[in-house]
mmCIF file of C-alpha atoms in Angstrom:
data_model
loop_
_atom_site.group_PDB
_atom_site.id
_atom_site.type_symbol
_atom_site.label_atom_id
_atom_site.label_comp_id
_atom_site.label_asym_id
_atom_site.label_seq_id
_atom_site.Cartn_x
_atom_site.Cartn_y
_atom_site.Cartn_z
ATOM 1 C CA GLY A 1 96.599 67.523 161.250
ATOM 2 C CA PRO A 2 99.080 67.968 158.810
ATOM 3 C CA ILE A 3 97.984 70.387 155.938
ATOM 4 C CA VAL A 4 98.447 67.672 152.228
ATOM 5 C CA LEU A 5 98.581 69.792 149.487
ATOM 6 C CA GLN A 6 98.002 69.327 146.601
ATOM 7 C CA THR A 7 100.116 68.696 143.761
ATOM 8 C CA TYR A 8 99.738 70.638 140.315
ATOM 9 C CA ARG A 9 101.654 70.484 137.106
ATOM 10 C CA ALA A 10 102.314 73.356 134.775
ATOM 11 C CA ILE A 11 101.597 72.376 131.215
ATOM 12 C CA ALA A 12 102.865 74.941 129.101
ATOM 13 C CA ASP A 13 105.638 77.541 129.649
ATOM 14 C CA TYR A 14 104.294 81.158 132.048
ATOM 15 C CA GLU A 15 105.862 84.075 131.711
ATOM 16 C CA LYS A 16 104.790 85.872 134.987
ATOM 17 C CA SER A 17 103.570 89.823 134.374
ATOM 18 C CA SER A 18 103.439 91.078 138.255
ATOM 19 C CA THR A 19 105.524 90.501 140.988
ATOM 20 C CA THR A 20 102.954 88.444 142.710
ATOM 21 C CA GLU A 21 103.364 85.675 139.937
ATOM 22 C CA MET A 22 105.526 82.902 139.781
ATOM 23 C CA ALA A 23 106.828 81.670 136.236
ATOM 24 C CA LEU A 24 106.745 78.177 135.121
ATOM 25 C CA LYS A 25 108.063 76.093 132.477
ATOM 26 C CA ALA A 26 105.433 72.948 130.874
ATOM 27 C CA GLY A 27 105.895 70.057 133.802
ATOM 28 C CA ASP A 28 106.495 71.930 136.715
ATOM 29 C CA MET A 29 105.736 70.058 139.599
ATOM 30 C CA VAL A 30 103.611 73.027 142.182
ATOM 31 C CA ASP A 31 101.910 72.569 145.167
ATOM 32 C CA VAL A 32 98.755 74.492 145.399
ATOM 33 C CA VAL A 33 98.679 76.409 148.584
ATOM 34 C CA GLU A 34 95.496 78.368 147.762
ATOM 35 C CA LYS A 35 92.158 78.374 145.437
ATOM 36 C CA SER A 36 91.262 81.131 144.860
ATOM 37 C CA GLU A 37 87.787 81.740 142.820
ATOM 38 C CA ASN A 38 89.090 84.574 140.616
ATOM 39 C CA GLY A 39 91.085 81.987 138.271
ATOM 40 C CA TRP A 40 94.858 82.677 140.299
ATOM 41 C CA TRP A 41 96.645 80.105 143.020
ATOM 42 C CA PHE A 42 98.493 80.714 145.398
ATOM 43 C CA CYS A 43 101.538 77.888 144.735
ATOM 44 C CA GLN A 44 104.952 76.868 145.553
ATOM 45 C CA LEU A 45 107.815 75.293 143.625
ATOM 46 C CA LYS A 46 111.277 74.498 145.366
ATOM 47 C CA ASN A 47 111.739 77.887 147.312
ATOM 48 C CA LYS A 48 109.694 79.536 145.454
ATOM 49 C CA ARG A 49 106.409 80.945 146.306
ATOM 50 C CA GLY A 50 103.635 82.875 143.917
ATOM 51 C CA TRP A 51 100.306 83.391 141.559
ATOM 52 C CA VAL A 52 99.555 81.240 139.101
ATOM 53 C CA PRO A 53 97.413 80.595 136.400
ATOM 54 C CA ALA A 54 94.941 77.393 136.946
ATOM 55 C CA ALA A 55 94.116 77.652 133.582
ATOM 56 C CA TYR A 56 98.485 76.642 133.490
ATOM 57 C CA LEU A 57 97.619 73.910 136.099
ATOM 58 C CA GLU A 58 96.127 69.972 135.909
ATOM 59 C CA PRO A 59 96.281 67.684 138.726
ATOM 60 C CA MET A 60 98.518 65.060 139.367
ATOM 61 C CA ASP A 61 95.708 62.874 141.259
ATOM 62 C CA GLY A 62 93.237 62.456 138.258
ATOM 63 C CA PRO A 63 90.698 64.913 136.803
ATOM 64 C CA ASP A 64 89.093 67.881 139.232
ATOM 65 C CA GLU A 65 85.658 67.210 138.868
ATOM 66 C CA SER A 66 84.711 67.501 142.325
ATOM 67 C CA GLU A 67 85.922 70.392 142.149
ATOM 68 C CA GLU A 68 84.182 71.864 139.320
ATOM 69 C CA GLN A 69 80.541 72.877 139.412
ATOM 70 C CA GLU A 70 78.039 72.091 137.355
ATOM 71 C CA PRO A 71 76.942 74.542 134.836
ATOM 72 C CA ASN A 72 73.766 76.360 135.881
ATOM 73 C CA TYR A 73 71.490 76.954 132.751
ATOM 74 C CA ALA A 74 69.521 78.950 135.094
ATOM 75 C CA GLY A 75 71.626 81.651 135.767
ATOM 76 C CA GLU A 76 73.043 83.587 138.853
ATOM 77 C CA VAL A 77 72.380 87.123 139.007
ATOM 78 C CA TYR A 78 75.813 89.012 139.683
ATOM 79 C CA LYS A 79 76.618 92.695 138.604
ATOM 80 C CA VAL A 80 79.612 93.926 136.269
ATOM 81 C CA GLN A 81 82.052 95.228 138.932
ATOM 82 C CA LYS A 82 84.242 96.129 135.912
ATOM 83 C CA SER A 83 84.271 96.836 132.556
ATOM 84 C CA TYR A 84 85.906 94.466 130.065
ATOM 85 C CA THR A 85 86.182 94.405 126.713
ATOM 86 C CA ALA A 86 87.015 90.651 124.564
ATOM 87 C CA VAL A 87 89.823 89.665 122.689
ATOM 88 C CA GLU A 88 88.550 86.434 122.162
ATOM 89 C CA GLU A 89 85.665 85.780 119.877
ATOM 90 C CA ASP A 90 84.041 83.973 122.940
ATOM 91 C CA GLU A 91 84.064 86.380 125.527
ATOM 92 C CA LEU A 92 81.716 89.204 126.084
ATOM 93 C CA THR A 93 82.349 92.765 126.438
ATOM 94 C CA LEU A 94 79.990 94.616 128.948
ATOM 95 C CA LYS A 95 80.319 98.071 130.840
ATOM 96 C CA GLU A 96 80.020 98.765 135.217
ATOM 97 C CA GLY A 97 76.939 98.081 135.969
ATOM 98 C CA ASP A 98 75.481 95.825 133.724
ATOM 99 C CA THR A 99 73.461 93.117 135.622
ATOM 100 C CA ILE A 100 73.953 89.741 134.241
ATOM 101 C CA GLU A 101 73.788 85.392 134.973
ATOM 102 C CA VAL A 102 76.350 83.522 135.614
ATOM 103 C CA ILE A 103 75.699 80.099 133.720
ATOM 104 C CA HIS A 104 79.077 78.513 134.625
ATOM 105 C CA LYS A 105 82.079 78.820 137.460
ATOM 106 C CA LEU A 106 84.860 77.209 136.145
ATOM 107 C CA LEU A 107 87.897 76.995 137.428
ATOM 108 C CA ASP A 108 90.016 79.240 135.262
ATOM 109 C CA GLY A 109 88.699 82.372 136.424
ATOM 110 C CA TRP A 110 86.792 83.079 133.062
ATOM 111 C CA TRP A 111 83.026 82.214 134.003
ATOM 112 C CA VAL A 112 80.187 81.316 131.595
ATOM 113 C CA ILE A 113 77.639 83.858 131.827
ATOM 114 C CA ARG A 114 74.353 84.993 130.073
ATOM 115 C CA LYS A 115 73.887 89.122 128.741
ATOM 116 C CA ASP A 116 69.952 88.947 127.377
ATOM 117 C CA GLU A 117 69.937 86.267 124.759
ATOM 118 C CA THR A 118 74.249 85.846 124.261
ATOM 119 C CA THR A 119 76.440 83.591 126.523
ATOM 120 C CA GLY A 120 80.483 83.971 126.587
ATOM 121 C CA TYR A 121 83.312 84.150 128.227
ATOM 122 C CA TYR A 122 83.983 87.019 131.497
ATOM 123 C CA PRO A 123 86.805 87.156 133.638
ATOM 124 C CA ALA A 124 85.261 86.647 136.979
ATOM 125 C CA MET A 125 87.403 88.813 139.545
ATOM 126 C CA TYR A 126 85.321 91.611 137.696
ATOM 127 C CA LEU A 127 81.899 90.097 139.212
ATOM 128 C CA GLN A 128 80.053 90.919 141.879
ATOM 129 C CA LYS A 129 77.111 88.852 143.248
ATOM 130 C CA GLY A 130 74.119 90.120 144.062
ATOM 131 C CA GLY A 131 71.422 92.327 141.833
ATOM 132 C CA GLU A 132 68.017 92.409 139.609
ATOM 133 C CA VAL A 133 68.284 91.422 136.280
ATOM 134 C CA ASP A 134 67.604 94.361 133.780
ATOM 135 C CA THR A 135 64.359 93.760 131.596
ATOM 136 C CA THR B 1 98.931 86.013 155.759
ATOM 137 C CA PHE B 2 99.240 85.830 151.643
ATOM 138 C CA LYS B 3 99.389 88.477 149.431
ATOM 139 C CA GLN B 4 96.462 89.394 147.160
ATOM 140 C CA PRO B 5 96.256 87.963 143.724
ATOM 141 C CA PRO B 6 97.357 89.422 140.574
ATOM 142 C CA SER B 7 94.517 92.562 140.704
ATOM 143 C CA ASN B 8 94.477 91.736 136.491
ATOM 144 C CA PRO B 9 92.257 88.517 135.581
ATOM 145 C CA PRO B 10 94.529 85.140 134.528
ATOM 146 C CA PRO B 11 94.937 84.690 131.073
ATOM 147 C CA ARG B 12 92.959 82.262 129.010
ATOM 148 C CA PRO B 13 94.206 78.223 129.050
ATOM 149 C CA PRO B 14 96.717 77.922 126.949
ATOM 150 C CA PRO B 15 95.460 77.454 122.939
ATOM 151 C CA ASP B 16 98.378 74.241 122.281
ATOM 152 C CA ALA B 17 98.076 72.542 125.671
ATOM 153 C CA ARG B 18 94.371 71.654 127.028
ATOM 154 C CA LYS B 19 94.074 70.006 129.550
ATOM 155 C CA LYS B 20 93.943 66.671 129.039
ATOM 156 C CA GLN B 21 90.624 64.683 129.101
ATOM 157 C CA PRO B 22 90.937 61.110 130.688
#
């Protein structure tokens, strides 16, 4: 059958920072073609196509609760694939090779993770599944 | 086939336009 694309509305203006992205104006209605786990969604708007941050989109058909996983407080072990230095207060700074636990996989690509006793946000695209918890 | 997503993390949600809760 035909593929029915989900329509989302831009909640704020977005300036693109690379060629494969698509700029948005608040209120733009986009069709989502592909949802990447890392928080970039491939969208189309009229004759334009490109990647858009999921955090800038809200669903037209009510809340997206069905898609978002519940937090898993037990944690799921991941390894840090790429270092990142926190910019916001609620983010974590980690080094490549660190082992952490993912507690909540958010659709915007910023996952809640735990390292030792500290929790914070970290980019999902810099994490790789698997590994042993450091003790 | 689509191009690969950008290699940088997406921006955090816009501060003054949080997703509305129902």
